[in-house]
Amino acid sequence: MLRLHDKMHELLRTNDLVLLGAIEALLTSADLDCLITDQHMSALEGMTGAFQRRLLVREADRMRARALLIEAGFGGELRDG
């Protein structure tokens, strides 16, 4: 479970809800907690795409999560770093 004091790493930003759901399910199945932020901002702006949602993982899980997404074919979606 994520705690408030955990340092986080941003894996990706997108407006694609299907992509977010797929990646969230993949991470969860690998016992990696993740957090999708900015969901309320996206709802407030009327889904025009002005505010992308961000998917975060613990900094400690960063390398494992990135490797998992690359292996699953989502490497092109990852943010640099």
Tab-separated table of N, CA and C in Angstrom:
chain	number	residue	atom	x	y	z
A	1	MET	N	0.840	-1.184	0.000
A	1	MET	CA	0.000	0.000	0.000
A	1	MET	C	0.881	1.241	0.000
A	2	LEU	N	0.536	2.193	-0.826
A	2	LEU	CA	1.284	3.440	-0.894
A	2	LEU	C	1.045	4.269	0.360
A	3	ARG	N	2.117	4.907	0.836
A	3	ARG	CA	2.014	5.781	2.003
A	3	ARG	C	2.319	7.202	1.566
A	4	LEU	N	1.840	8.153	2.335
A	4	LEU	CA	2.006	9.560	1.976
A	4	LEU	C	3.463	9.985	1.855
A	5	HIS	N	4.347	9.359	2.602
A	5	HIS	CA	5.743	9.789	2.582
A	5	HIS	C	6.594	9.023	1.568
A	6	ASP	N	6.007	8.104	0.812
A	6	ASP	CA	6.759	7.387	-0.211
A	6	ASP	C	7.158	8.345	-1.338
A	7	LYS	N	8.410	8.307	-1.739
A	7	LYS	CA	8.851	9.089	-2.891
A	7	LYS	C	8.335	8.382	-4.141
A	8	MET	N	7.792	9.169	-5.078
A	8	MET	CA	7.138	8.601	-6.247
A	8	MET	C	7.902	8.913	-7.530
A	9	HIS	N	7.699	8.056	-8.523
A	9	HIS	CA	8.299	8.224	-9.853
A	9	HIS	C	7.176	8.186	-10.890
A	10	GLU	N	7.162	9.147	-11.774
A	10	GLU	CA	6.151	9.209	-12.840
A	10	GLU	C	6.574	8.305	-13.996
A	11	LEU	N	5.744	7.299	-14.286
A	11	LEU	CA	6.025	6.402	-15.403
A	11	LEU	C	5.508	6.959	-16.716
A	12	LEU	N	4.290	7.516	-16.708
A	12	LEU	CA	3.719	8.006	-17.952
A	12	LEU	C	2.629	9.030	-17.697
A	13	ARG	N	2.301	9.776	-18.769
A	13	ARG	CA	1.182	10.730	-18.788
A	13	ARG	C	0.356	10.424	-20.024
A	14	THR	N	-0.950	10.379	-19.848
A	14	THR	CA	-1.806	10.094	-20.990
A	14	THR	C	-3.256	10.464	-20.690
A	15	ASN	N	-4.032	10.602	-21.742
A	15	ASN	CA	-5.482	10.748	-21.636
A	15	ASN	C	-6.186	9.454	-22.015
A	16	ASP	N	-5.416	8.437	-22.387
A	16	ASP	CA	-5.959	7.161	-22.839
A	16	ASP	C	-6.341	6.303	-21.627
A	17	LEU	N	-7.640	6.262	-21.321
A	17	LEU	CA	-8.117	5.528	-20.148
A	17	LEU	C	-7.920	4.026	-20.285
A	18	VAL	N	-8.004	3.516	-21.505
A	18	VAL	CA	-7.797	2.085	-21.729
A	18	VAL	C	-6.336	1.723	-21.454
A	19	LEU	N	-5.426	2.542	-21.935
A	19	LEU	CA	-4.004	2.329	-21.682
A	19	LEU	C	-3.711	2.375	-20.186
A	20	LEU	N	-4.247	3.367	-19.501
A	20	LEU	CA	-4.040	3.471	-18.049
A	20	LEU	C	-4.553	2.229	-17.328
A	21	GLY	N	-5.734	1.772	-17.710
A	21	GLY	CA	-6.306	0.577	-17.075
A	21	GLY	C	-5.460	-0.660	-17.314
A	22	ALA	N	-4.963	-0.815	-18.534
A	22	ALA	CA	-4.135	-1.977	-18.862
A	22	ALA	C	-2.832	-1.962	-18.070
A	23	ILE	N	-2.196	-0.806	-18.004
A	23	ILE	CA	-0.923	-0.708	-17.284
A	23	ILE	C	-1.139	-0.854	-15.778
A	24	GLU	N	-2.200	-0.270	-15.272
A	24	GLU	CA	-2.515	-0.424	-13.845
A	24	GLU	C	-2.727	-1.897	-13.511
A	25	ALA	N	-3.468	-2.625	-14.352
A	25	ALA	CA	-3.706	-4.052	-14.122
A	25	ALA	C	-2.404	-4.848	-14.185
A	26	LEU	N	-1.542	-4.508	-15.134
A	26	LEU	CA	-0.249	-5.183	-15.268
A	26	LEU	C	0.598	-4.980	-14.020
A	27	LEU	N	0.688	-3.732	-13.559
A	27	LEU	CA	1.475	-3.442	-12.357
A	27	LEU	C	0.894	-4.128	-11.127
A	28	THR	N	-0.411	-4.089	-10.996
A	28	THR	CA	-1.075	-4.724	-9.848
A	28	THR	C	-0.829	-6.231	-9.845
A	29	SER	N	-0.883	-6.850	-11.026
A	29	SER	CA	-0.661	-8.295	-11.106
A	29	SER	C	0.774	-8.669	-10.731
A	30	ALA	N	1.688	-7.711	-10.837
A	30	ALA	CA	3.080	-7.930	-10.443
A	30	ALA	C	3.344	-7.450	-9.019
A	31	ASP	N	2.285	-7.181	-8.265
A	31	ASP	CA	2.380	-6.694	-6.882
A	31	ASP	C	3.126	-5.371	-6.770
A	32	LEU	N	2.939	-4.505	-7.763
A	32	LEU	CA	3.500	-3.150	-7.726
A	32	LEU	C	2.349	-2.168	-7.556
A	33	ASP	N	2.383	-1.413	-6.473
A	33	ASP	CA	1.359	-0.397	-6.252
A	33	ASP	C	1.592	0.770	-7.191
A	34	CYS	N	0.505	1.361	-7.657
A	34	CYS	CA	0.616	2.550	-8.492
A	34	CYS	C	-0.488	3.530	-8.107
A	35	LEU	N	-0.306	4.749	-8.549
A	35	LEU	CA	-1.255	5.813	-8.256
A	35	LEU	C	-1.506	6.587	-9.539
A	36	ILE	N	-2.775	6.772	-9.891
A	36	ILE	CA	-3.131	7.583	-11.050
A	36	ILE	C	-3.597	8.930	-10.514
A	37	THR	N	-2.894	9.979	-10.917
A	37	THR	CA	-3.200	11.319	-10.422
A	37	THR	C	-3.906	12.148	-11.486
A	38	ASP	N	-4.416	13.268	-11.063
A	38	ASP	CA	-5.044	14.263	-11.940
A	38	ASP	C	-6.356	13.792	-12.555
A	39	GLN	N	-6.964	12.764	-11.982
A	39	GLN	CA	-8.236	12.272	-12.503
A	39	GLN	C	-9.340	13.305	-12.322
A	40	HIS	N	-9.333	14.007	-11.209
A	40	HIS	CA	-10.378	14.995	-10.949
A	40	HIS	C	-10.214	16.225	-11.846
A	41	MET	N	-8.968	16.612	-12.109
A	41	MET	CA	-8.738	17.742	-13.015
A	41	MET	C	-9.250	17.413	-14.406
A	42	SER	N	-9.011	16.190	-14.855
A	42	SER	CA	-9.474	15.787	-16.178
A	42	SER	C	-10.997	15.819	-16.245
A	43	ALA	N	-11.660	15.432	-15.169
A	43	ALA	CA	-13.125	15.458	-15.147
A	43	ALA	C	-13.638	16.895	-15.155
A	44	LEU	N	-12.967	17.777	-14.424
A	44	LEU	CA	-13.394	19.169	-14.351
A	44	LEU	C	-13.261	19.903	-15.681
A	45	GLU	N	-12.227	19.564	-16.444
A	45	GLU	CA	-12.010	20.274	-17.694
A	45	GLU	C	-12.814	19.678	-18.843
A	46	GLY	N	-13.660	18.707	-18.546
A	46	GLY	CA	-14.582	18.184	-19.549
A	46	GLY	C	-13.977	17.206	-20.526
A	47	MET	N	-12.896	16.549	-20.144
A	47	MET	CA	-12.258	15.536	-20.982
A	47	MET	C	-11.792	16.096	-22.333
A	48	THR	N	-11.394	17.356	-22.365
A	48	THR	CA	-10.902	17.947	-23.617
A	48	THR	C	-9.455	17.565	-23.885
A	49	GLY	N	-8.805	16.977	-22.916
A	49	GLY	CA	-7.417	16.570	-23.109
A	49	GLY	C	-6.405	17.575	-22.627
A	50	ALA	N	-6.847	18.641	-21.993
A	50	ALA	CA	-5.926	19.669	-21.512
A	50	ALA	C	-5.066	19.161	-20.359
A	51	PHE	N	-5.605	18.271	-19.551
A	51	PHE	CA	-4.877	17.737	-18.398
A	51	PHE	C	-4.747	16.226	-18.540
A	52	GLN	N	-3.535	15.774	-18.701
A	52	GLN	CA	-3.307	14.338	-18.787
A	52	GLN	C	-3.238	13.729	-17.402
A	53	ARG	N	-3.604	12.488	-17.312
A	53	ARG	CA	-3.460	11.746	-16.066
A	53	ARG	C	-2.027	11.232	-15.995
A	54	ARG	N	-1.499	11.151	-14.764
A	54	ARG	CA	-0.142	10.653	-14.556
A	54	ARG	C	-0.213	9.352	-13.774
A	55	LEU	N	0.609	8.394	-14.166
A	55	LEU	CA	0.689	7.121	-13.448
A	55	LEU	C	2.022	7.092	-12.715
A	56	LEU	N	1.962	6.934	-11.400
A	56	LEU	CA	3.143	6.972	-10.534
A	56	LEU	C	3.338	5.636	-9.832
A	57	VAL	N	4.594	5.304	-9.575
A	57	VAL	CA	4.956	4.165	-8.732
A	57	VAL	C	5.961	4.647	-7.700
A	58	ARG	N	6.175	3.836	-6.670
A	58	ARG	CA	7.210	4.174	-5.686
A	58	ARG	C	8.569	4.255	-6.377
A	59	GLU	N	9.387	5.176	-5.939
A	59	GLU	CA	10.747	5.300	-6.474
A	59	GLU	C	11.490	3.971	-6.336
A	60	ALA	N	11.277	3.274	-5.239
A	60	ALA	CA	11.945	1.985	-5.009
A	60	ALA	C	11.525	0.934	-6.033
A	61	ASP	N	10.344	1.082	-6.632
A	61	ASP	CA	9.829	0.118	-7.612
A	61	ASP	C	10.060	0.574	-9.053
A	62	ARG	N	10.705	1.698	-9.219
A	62	ARG	CA	10.847	2.338	-10.524
A	62	ARG	C	11.445	1.413	-11.584
A	63	MET	N	12.593	0.848	-11.318
A	63	MET	CA	13.289	0.026	-12.313
A	63	MET	C	12.492	-1.234	-12.644
A	64	ARG	N	11.935	-1.858	-11.645
A	64	ARG	CA	11.134	-3.073	-11.872
A	64	ARG	C	9.899	-2.759	-12.705
A	65	ALA	N	9.222	-1.664	-12.387
A	65	ALA	CA	8.018	-1.285	-13.123
A	65	ALA	C	8.352	-0.940	-14.568
A	66	ARG	N	9.419	-0.204	-14.788
A	66	ARG	CA	9.818	0.165	-16.148
A	66	ARG	C	10.173	-1.082	-16.963
A	67	ALA	N	10.911	-1.996	-16.365
A	67	ALA	CA	11.284	-3.234	-17.058
A	67	ALA	C	10.047	-4.048	-17.418
A	68	LEU	N	9.092	-4.108	-16.515
A	68	LEU	CA	7.851	-4.836	-16.756
A	68	LEU	C	7.074	-4.238	-17.921
A	69	LEU	N	6.981	-2.910	-17.959
A	69	LEU	CA	6.245	-2.252	-19.043
A	69	LEU	C	6.960	-2.406	-20.383
A	70	ILE	N	8.265	-2.341	-20.380
A	70	ILE	CA	9.026	-2.549	-21.618
A	70	ILE	C	8.817	-3.970	-22.130
A	71	GLU	N	8.909	-4.931	-21.226
A	71	GLU	CA	8.717	-6.336	-21.599
A	71	GLU	C	7.313	-6.587	-22.155
A	72	ALA	N	6.329	-5.863	-21.641
A	72	ALA	CA	4.938	-6.035	-22.072
A	72	ALA	C	4.605	-5.235	-23.336
A	73	GLY	N	5.578	-4.492	-23.857
A	73	GLY	CA	5.352	-3.748	-25.085
A	73	GLY	C	4.874	-2.315	-24.897
A	74	PHE	N	4.949	-1.804	-23.670
A	74	PHE	CA	4.524	-0.438	-23.377
A	74	PHE	C	5.702	0.520	-23.230
A	75	GLY	N	6.876	0.131	-23.661
A	75	GLY	CA	8.074	0.952	-23.491
A	75	GLY	C	7.956	2.334	-24.151
A	76	GLY	N	7.247	2.412	-25.247
A	76	GLY	CA	7.094	3.677	-25.948
A	76	GLY	C	6.240	4.684	-25.192
A	77	GLU	N	5.496	4.229	-24.219
A	77	GLU	CA	4.640	5.109	-23.420
A	77	GLU	C	5.367	5.730	-22.237
A	78	LEU	N	6.538	5.167	-21.872
A	78	LEU	CA	7.252	5.616	-20.679
A	78	LEU	C	7.837	7.008	-20.855
A	79	ARG	N	7.808	7.765	-19.773
A	79	ARG	CA	8.478	9.072	-19.740
A	79	ARG	C	9.961	8.814	-19.562
A	80	ASP	N	10.775	9.740	-20.002
A	80	ASP	CA	12.220	9.604	-19.849
A	80	ASP	C	12.589	9.530	-18.382
A	81	GLY	N	13.632	8.780	-18.110
A	81	GLY	CA	14.144	8.704	-16.745
A	81	GLY	C	13.746	7.463	-16.129
